[in-house]
Amino acid sequence: MKKNLAILMTTVLAAASLAACGSSSTPATTTAAATEAATTAAAAETTAAAEDTTAAATEAASEGAAEGNGEIVEVPKDFTTVNAGKLTVATSPDFAPYEFYHINADGTPELSGFDVALAKRIAEDLGLEVQFVPMDFDGILMELQSGNVDLGMAGFSPSPERADTFDFSDLYYKGGQSFVIRKADHDKYKDYAAFDKLPVGAQNGSIQMDLAKENTPNANIIGLAKVTDIVSELVSGKLEGGFIETAVAEQYIKNYPELEIAWDVPYDTKGSAIALKKGSDLLPAVNAVINNALSDGSMDQYVADAQELASDEGNVYEGQLDADGKVASN
């Protein structure tokens, strides 16, 4: 672009020079027209390049995000919650960049992640105070079914089996599933058959556990409470492979470069949704807020901010806090 602009400007200067020298073959009006045309062309090229750059930046920021309808819709106000005036949200803070603790400058852990940001947006738009209830992943759906919480937000995939028992919002994030191994074993493992009788990890109660049973039925499948445990066992050699949601796997690999994604895991439902108790009258309002957050670009920002925080090496904690609200010691 710079080269083309330089050529255009050279043409403009040359035309102006001829006019200044009193060239009888190039009337001043023609020179002025040429100058204006060249300037307009240069401006058009600059504008087009700027639009291309903006489009590329928008596309990069939107990677992984779902799509709204492009319009801001009214959020319904006719709903009930478990606790009046509050939106009670169960989450599992071991799933960066979805939800995790970021250690602030003063040493205090703060619940962070794009699920957390979206939950706060939902509460704000519904005129409610948000109350987070951190717990292990496999306990969230039980708490929903028991009516103890309003929403379950932990990167849930709305599988048909889950949809029989729970309601799910529209997708707010599109992701995938991955199979993770140690980088040193890159040439050792080429397919799932290589993991027969070997230890393979997945999170209890998760879609990844279903994928482990489907794809590695002859492996020694180990269910663990937290993704952090799966990563730790992979690094230490206690596991040979692990099924992990792609965005989460990518985040862990940034901090544990000895790991790598061996391959993508085919899965029909490629996206995350919010889980609600079957028949919850919150669903229309939740979907309206999700649409608005996607349509106005907020969701892109939530994801970008969460990824940046999750990459703050040494200041990320994944797991439950102790009774005093501090990072649990090992």
Short mmCIF file of C-alpha atoms in Angstrom, two decimals:
data_model
loop_
_atom_site.label_atom_id
_atom_site.label_comp_id
_atom_site.label_asym_id
_atom_site.label_seq_id
_atom_site.Cartn_x
_atom_site.Cartn_y
_atom_site.Cartn_z
CA MET A 1 0.00 0.00 0.00
CA LYS A 2 2.80 2.42 0.92
CA LYS A 3 4.51 1.72 -2.40
CA ASN A 4 1.34 2.44 -4.40
CA LEU A 5 0.73 5.61 -2.42
CA ALA A 6 4.28 6.76 -3.15
CA ILE A 7 3.75 6.23 -6.89
CA LEU A 8 0.53 8.23 -6.77
CA MET A 9 2.20 11.08 -4.91
CA THR A 10 5.12 11.06 -7.38
CA THR A 11 2.61 11.42 -10.22
CA VAL A 12 0.96 14.33 -8.44
CA LEU A 13 4.30 16.10 -7.87
CA ALA A 14 5.39 15.54 -11.47
CA ALA A 15 2.16 17.05 -12.80
CA ALA A 16 2.50 20.02 -10.47
CA SER A 17 6.11 20.52 -11.64
CA LEU A 18 5.08 20.63 -15.29
CA ALA A 19 2.45 23.26 -14.51
CA ALA A 20 4.97 25.37 -12.56
CA CYS A 21 7.37 25.29 -15.53
CA GLY A 22 4.68 26.79 -17.77
CA SER A 23 4.27 23.71 -19.97
CA SER A 24 1.95 24.64 -22.84
CA SER A 25 0.90 20.98 -23.31
CA THR A 26 -0.61 20.64 -19.80
CA PRO A 27 -3.22 23.25 -18.92
CA ALA A 28 -3.50 24.20 -15.26
CA THR A 29 -7.08 22.92 -15.08
CA THR A 30 -5.97 19.49 -16.35
CA THR A 31 -3.17 19.41 -13.78
CA ALA A 32 -5.58 20.33 -11.00
CA ALA A 33 -7.95 17.58 -12.11
CA ALA A 34 -5.11 15.06 -12.19
CA THR A 35 -4.00 16.14 -8.74
CA GLU A 36 -7.53 15.81 -7.35
CA ALA A 37 -8.00 12.40 -8.99
CA ALA A 38 -4.70 11.09 -7.65
CA THR A 39 -5.43 12.42 -4.18
CA THR A 40 -8.92 10.87 -4.25
CA ALA A 41 -7.49 7.52 -5.38
CA ALA A 42 -4.87 7.60 -2.63
CA ALA A 43 -7.52 8.43 -0.05
CA ALA A 44 -9.73 5.64 -1.33
CA GLU A 45 -6.86 3.18 -1.12
CA THR A 46 -6.01 4.30 2.40
CA THR A 47 -9.66 3.99 3.45
CA ALA A 48 -9.95 0.53 1.91
CA ALA A 49 -6.78 -0.60 3.66
CA ALA A 50 -8.05 0.77 6.95
CA GLU A 51 -11.34 -1.08 6.46
CA ASP A 52 -9.44 -4.29 5.70
CA THR A 53 -7.36 -3.85 8.87
CA THR A 54 -10.46 -3.21 10.96
CA ALA A 55 -12.18 -6.25 9.48
CA ALA A 56 -9.16 -8.43 10.23
CA ALA A 57 -8.99 -7.17 13.80
CA THR A 58 -12.72 -7.78 14.28
CA GLU A 59 -12.40 -11.29 12.87
CA ALA A 60 -9.48 -12.06 15.20
CA ALA A 61 -11.35 -10.72 18.23
CA SER A 62 -14.45 -12.71 17.30
CA GLU A 63 -12.66 -16.04 16.93
CA GLY A 64 -14.54 -18.52 19.06
CA ALA A 65 -17.46 -16.22 19.76
CA ALA A 66 -20.97 -17.23 18.77
CA GLU A 67 -23.24 -14.79 16.94
CA GLY A 68 -26.22 -12.72 18.01
CA ASN A 69 -28.90 -11.51 15.61
CA GLY A 70 -27.07 -8.20 15.18
CA GLU A 71 -29.78 -6.25 16.99
CA ILE A 72 -30.19 -5.21 20.62
CA VAL A 73 -33.39 -6.74 21.97
CA GLU A 74 -35.45 -5.92 25.03
CA VAL A 75 -34.66 -8.08 28.07
CA PRO A 76 -37.76 -9.66 29.66
CA LYS A 77 -38.32 -8.71 33.29
CA ASP A 78 -40.87 -11.37 34.19
CA PHE A 79 -38.91 -14.09 35.96
CA THR A 80 -38.17 -15.57 39.36
CA THR A 81 -34.88 -16.43 41.06
CA VAL A 82 -33.87 -18.75 43.87
CA ASN A 83 -33.13 -15.79 46.12
CA ALA A 84 -35.10 -12.58 45.61
CA GLY A 85 -32.99 -9.80 44.12
CA LYS A 86 -30.03 -12.10 43.44
CA LEU A 87 -28.77 -14.18 40.53
CA THR A 88 -27.12 -17.27 42.03
CA VAL A 89 -24.53 -18.75 39.68
CA ALA A 90 -22.71 -22.04 40.23
CA THR A 91 -19.32 -22.31 38.56
CA SER A 92 -16.16 -24.41 38.65
CA PRO A 93 -13.10 -22.10 38.78
CA ASP A 94 -10.59 -24.51 37.28
CA PHE A 95 -11.41 -23.83 33.66
CA ALA A 96 -9.39 -20.88 32.36
CA PRO A 97 -10.21 -18.78 30.40
CA TYR A 98 -13.87 -19.56 31.21
CA GLU A 99 -13.52 -19.23 35.00
CA PHE A 100 -10.52 -19.10 37.32
CA TYR A 101 -8.98 -16.97 40.04
CA HIS A 102 -6.63 -14.15 39.14
CA ILE A 103 -4.31 -13.09 41.93
CA ASN A 104 -4.40 -9.29 42.23
CA ALA A 105 -1.45 -7.06 43.12
CA ASP A 106 -2.40 -7.16 46.81
CA GLY A 107 -2.41 -10.97 46.78
CA THR A 108 -6.18 -11.41 46.88
CA PRO A 109 -7.77 -13.93 44.49
CA GLU A 110 -10.53 -12.56 42.25
CA LEU A 111 -12.96 -14.79 40.36
CA SER A 112 -12.35 -14.04 36.70
CA GLY A 113 -13.00 -15.37 33.21
CA PHE A 114 -15.44 -14.72 30.41
CA ASP A 115 -18.16 -16.84 32.03
CA VAL A 116 -17.81 -14.61 35.09
CA ALA A 117 -18.00 -11.44 33.00
CA LEU A 118 -21.08 -12.71 31.17
CA ALA A 119 -22.76 -13.69 34.46
CA LYS A 120 -22.18 -10.16 35.78
CA ARG A 121 -23.66 -8.71 32.58
CA ILE A 122 -26.74 -10.92 32.91
CA ALA A 123 -27.25 -9.90 36.54
CA GLU A 124 -26.80 -6.21 35.70
CA ASP A 125 -29.24 -6.29 32.78
CA LEU A 126 -31.77 -8.17 34.90
CA GLY A 127 -31.41 -5.72 37.78
CA LEU A 128 -30.03 -8.35 40.13
CA GLU A 129 -27.03 -8.78 42.39
CA VAL A 130 -24.81 -11.64 41.23
CA GLN A 131 -23.79 -14.30 43.74
CA PHE A 132 -21.22 -16.89 42.64
CA VAL A 133 -21.11 -20.33 44.21
CA PRO A 134 -17.79 -22.04 43.32
CA MET A 135 -17.82 -25.85 43.38
CA ASP A 136 -16.48 -28.91 41.59
CA PHE A 137 -17.81 -29.27 38.05
CA ASP A 138 -19.78 -32.46 38.65
CA GLY A 139 -21.75 -30.82 41.45
CA ILE A 140 -23.16 -27.94 39.39
CA LEU A 141 -25.92 -29.85 37.62
CA MET A 142 -27.00 -31.47 40.88
CA GLU A 143 -27.33 -28.02 42.49
CA LEU A 144 -29.39 -26.84 39.52
CA GLN A 145 -31.66 -29.86 39.66
CA SER A 146 -32.15 -29.35 43.40
CA GLY A 147 -33.16 -25.73 42.79
CA ASN A 148 -30.31 -24.27 44.86
CA VAL A 149 -28.86 -22.08 42.09
CA ASP A 150 -30.26 -20.18 39.12
CA LEU A 151 -27.55 -20.75 36.52
CA GLY A 152 -24.73 -23.18 35.89
CA MET A 153 -21.83 -21.56 34.04
CA ALA A 154 -18.75 -23.68 33.43
CA GLY A 155 -18.37 -24.05 29.68
CA PHE A 156 -21.29 -26.49 29.43
CA SER A 157 -21.89 -28.25 26.14
CA PRO A 158 -25.66 -28.70 25.64
CA SER A 159 -25.65 -32.37 24.75
CA PRO A 160 -28.98 -34.08 23.90
CA GLU A 161 -28.62 -36.21 27.04
CA ARG A 162 -28.24 -33.15 29.26
CA ALA A 163 -31.05 -31.34 27.44
CA ASP A 164 -33.44 -34.08 28.54
CA THR A 165 -32.95 -32.97 32.14
CA PHE A 166 -31.92 -29.31 31.94
CA ASP A 167 -32.66 -26.24 29.87
CA PHE A 168 -29.80 -24.57 28.02
CA SER A 169 -29.37 -21.07 26.75
CA ASP A 170 -28.30 -20.15 23.24
CA LEU A 171 -24.61 -20.70 22.55
CA TYR A 172 -22.40 -17.82 23.66
CA TYR A 173 -19.03 -19.31 22.71
CA LYS A 174 -18.02 -21.69 19.95
CA GLY A 175 -15.16 -24.00 20.73
CA GLY A 176 -14.04 -27.56 20.20
CA GLN A 177 -12.60 -30.56 21.95
CA SER A 178 -8.98 -31.70 22.00
CA PHE A 179 -6.85 -34.66 22.97
CA VAL A 180 -3.71 -33.56 24.83
CA ILE A 181 -0.42 -35.44 25.25
CA ARG A 182 3.16 -34.62 26.21
CA LYS A 183 5.09 -33.01 23.40
CA ALA A 184 7.89 -35.55 23.88
CA ASP A 185 5.42 -38.27 22.84
CA HIS A 186 4.51 -36.58 19.56
CA ASP A 187 5.96 -39.41 17.45
CA LYS A 188 4.86 -42.12 19.87
CA TYR A 189 1.09 -41.67 19.71
CA LYS A 190 -0.62 -41.39 16.34
CA ASP A 191 -4.16 -42.60 17.08
CA TYR A 192 -6.48 -43.67 19.89
CA ALA A 193 -5.58 -47.36 19.48
CA ALA A 194 -2.15 -46.59 20.90
CA PHE A 195 -3.77 -45.81 24.28
CA ASP A 196 -5.28 -49.25 24.91
CA LYS A 197 -4.76 -50.14 28.58
CA LEU A 198 -2.95 -46.84 29.16
CA PRO A 199 -4.18 -44.15 31.62
CA VAL A 200 -6.23 -41.42 29.95
CA GLY A 201 -7.82 -38.57 31.90
CA ALA A 202 -11.09 -36.63 31.72
CA GLN A 203 -13.06 -34.44 34.11
CA ASN A 204 -15.80 -36.14 36.10
CA GLY A 205 -19.31 -35.45 34.84
CA SER A 206 -18.09 -33.67 31.72
CA ILE A 207 -18.63 -34.06 27.99
CA GLN A 208 -14.93 -34.92 27.85
CA MET A 209 -15.59 -38.00 29.98
CA ASP A 210 -18.20 -39.12 27.43
CA LEU A 211 -15.69 -38.52 24.65
CA ALA A 212 -13.06 -40.55 26.51
CA LYS A 213 -15.44 -43.50 26.79
CA GLU A 214 -16.40 -43.18 23.14
CA ASN A 215 -12.95 -42.75 21.64
CA THR A 216 -10.70 -44.69 24.04
CA PRO A 217 -12.96 -47.48 25.36
CA ASN A 218 -10.01 -49.82 25.94
CA ALA A 219 -7.91 -47.27 27.82
CA ASN A 220 -7.69 -47.04 31.60
CA ILE A 221 -9.93 -43.96 31.86
CA ILE A 222 -9.22 -41.88 34.97
CA GLY A 223 -11.89 -39.42 36.11
CA LEU A 224 -10.58 -36.37 37.96
CA ALA A 225 -12.42 -33.51 39.68
CA LYS A 226 -10.51 -30.64 38.04
CA VAL A 227 -8.86 -29.98 34.69
CA THR A 228 -5.89 -28.78 36.72
CA ASP A 229 -5.49 -32.34 38.00
CA ILE A 230 -5.53 -33.74 34.48
CA VAL A 231 -2.81 -31.34 33.38
CA SER A 232 -0.71 -32.07 36.47
CA GLU A 233 -1.00 -35.83 35.90
CA LEU A 234 -0.06 -35.42 32.25
CA VAL A 235 3.03 -33.39 33.11
CA SER A 236 4.11 -35.85 35.80
CA GLY A 237 3.63 -38.88 33.54
CA LYS A 238 0.76 -40.44 35.50
CA LEU A 239 -1.51 -39.95 32.50
CA GLU A 240 -0.62 -40.55 28.88
CA GLY A 241 -3.40 -38.44 27.39
CA GLY A 242 -6.33 -36.26 28.34
CA PHE A 243 -9.56 -34.99 26.83
CA ILE A 244 -9.84 -31.21 27.37
CA GLU A 245 -11.98 -28.45 25.85
CA THR A 246 -9.88 -26.73 23.17
CA ALA A 247 -9.81 -23.15 24.51
CA VAL A 248 -8.88 -24.49 27.94
CA ALA A 249 -6.24 -26.81 26.51
CA GLU A 250 -4.67 -23.96 24.57
CA GLN A 251 -4.52 -21.86 27.72
CA TYR A 252 -2.82 -24.61 29.73
CA ILE A 253 -0.30 -25.27 26.96
CA LYS A 254 0.82 -21.63 27.20
CA ASN A 255 1.82 -22.32 30.80
CA TYR A 256 2.97 -25.90 30.24
CA PRO A 257 4.85 -25.91 26.92
CA GLU A 258 5.79 -29.55 27.48
CA LEU A 259 2.22 -30.41 26.47
CA GLU A 260 0.58 -30.25 23.06
CA ILE A 261 -2.75 -30.91 21.37
CA ALA A 262 -2.33 -34.20 19.56
CA TRP A 263 -5.50 -33.78 17.49
CA ASP A 264 -9.01 -32.36 17.53
CA VAL A 265 -11.78 -34.59 18.85
CA PRO A 266 -14.91 -34.70 16.64
CA TYR A 267 -17.99 -33.58 18.52
CA ASP A 268 -21.42 -32.57 17.20
CA THR A 269 -22.16 -29.77 19.68
CA LYS A 270 -19.32 -27.30 19.27
CA GLY A 271 -20.21 -24.56 21.68
CA SER A 272 -20.91 -23.51 25.24
CA ALA A 273 -24.23 -22.60 26.81
CA ILE A 274 -25.62 -21.72 30.23
CA ALA A 275 -27.44 -24.48 32.10
CA LEU A 276 -30.73 -23.83 33.89
CA LYS A 277 -33.21 -25.95 35.79
CA LYS A 278 -35.80 -27.52 33.48
CA GLY A 279 -38.68 -25.08 32.99
CA SER A 280 -36.85 -22.05 34.41
CA ASP A 281 -38.60 -18.81 33.49
CA LEU A 282 -35.17 -17.12 33.42
CA LEU A 283 -34.32 -18.62 30.04
CA PRO A 284 -35.85 -15.90 27.78
CA ALA A 285 -34.11 -13.14 29.74
CA VAL A 286 -30.77 -14.98 29.72
CA ASN A 287 -31.01 -15.53 25.96
CA ALA A 288 -31.81 -11.85 25.40
CA VAL A 289 -28.70 -10.75 27.31
CA ILE A 290 -26.53 -13.28 25.46
CA ASN A 291 -27.81 -11.96 22.14
CA ASN A 292 -27.10 -8.37 23.16
CA ALA A 293 -23.60 -9.18 24.45
CA LEU A 294 -22.81 -10.90 21.15
CA SER A 295 -24.42 -8.21 19.00
CA ASP A 296 -22.74 -5.23 20.67
CA GLY A 297 -19.30 -6.87 20.76
CA SER A 298 -19.12 -7.19 24.54
CA MET A 299 -18.65 -10.95 24.41
CA ASP A 300 -15.57 -10.56 22.23
CA GLN A 301 -14.13 -8.22 24.84
CA TYR A 302 -14.97 -10.59 27.70
CA VAL A 303 -13.09 -13.39 25.93
CA ALA A 304 -10.09 -11.20 25.08
CA ASP A 305 -9.83 -9.87 28.65
CA ALA A 306 -10.11 -13.37 30.12
CA GLN A 307 -7.42 -14.75 27.83
CA GLU A 308 -5.09 -11.92 28.79
CA LEU A 309 -5.65 -12.47 32.53
CA ALA A 310 -5.29 -16.23 32.16
CA SER A 311 -1.90 -15.68 30.51
CA ASP A 312 -0.60 -13.73 33.52
CA GLU A 313 1.87 -16.41 34.56
CA GLY A 314 2.24 -16.85 38.29
CA ASN A 315 -0.97 -14.97 39.07
CA VAL A 316 -3.54 -17.57 38.05
CA TYR A 317 -5.08 -20.08 40.44
CA GLU A 318 -7.47 -22.82 39.37
CA GLY A 319 -9.39 -24.68 42.04
CA GLN A 320 -11.34 -24.02 45.22
CA LEU A 321 -10.31 -21.45 47.82
CA ASP A 322 -9.96 -22.42 51.47
CA ALA A 323 -12.47 -21.56 54.21
CA ASP A 324 -10.90 -18.11 54.61
CA GLY A 325 -11.27 -17.28 50.92
CA LYS A 326 -7.57 -17.69 50.25
CA VAL A 327 -5.66 -19.83 47.79
CA ALA A 328 -5.62 -23.35 49.19
CA SER A 329 -2.15 -24.61 50.05
CA ASN A 330 -1.09 -27.97 48.67
#
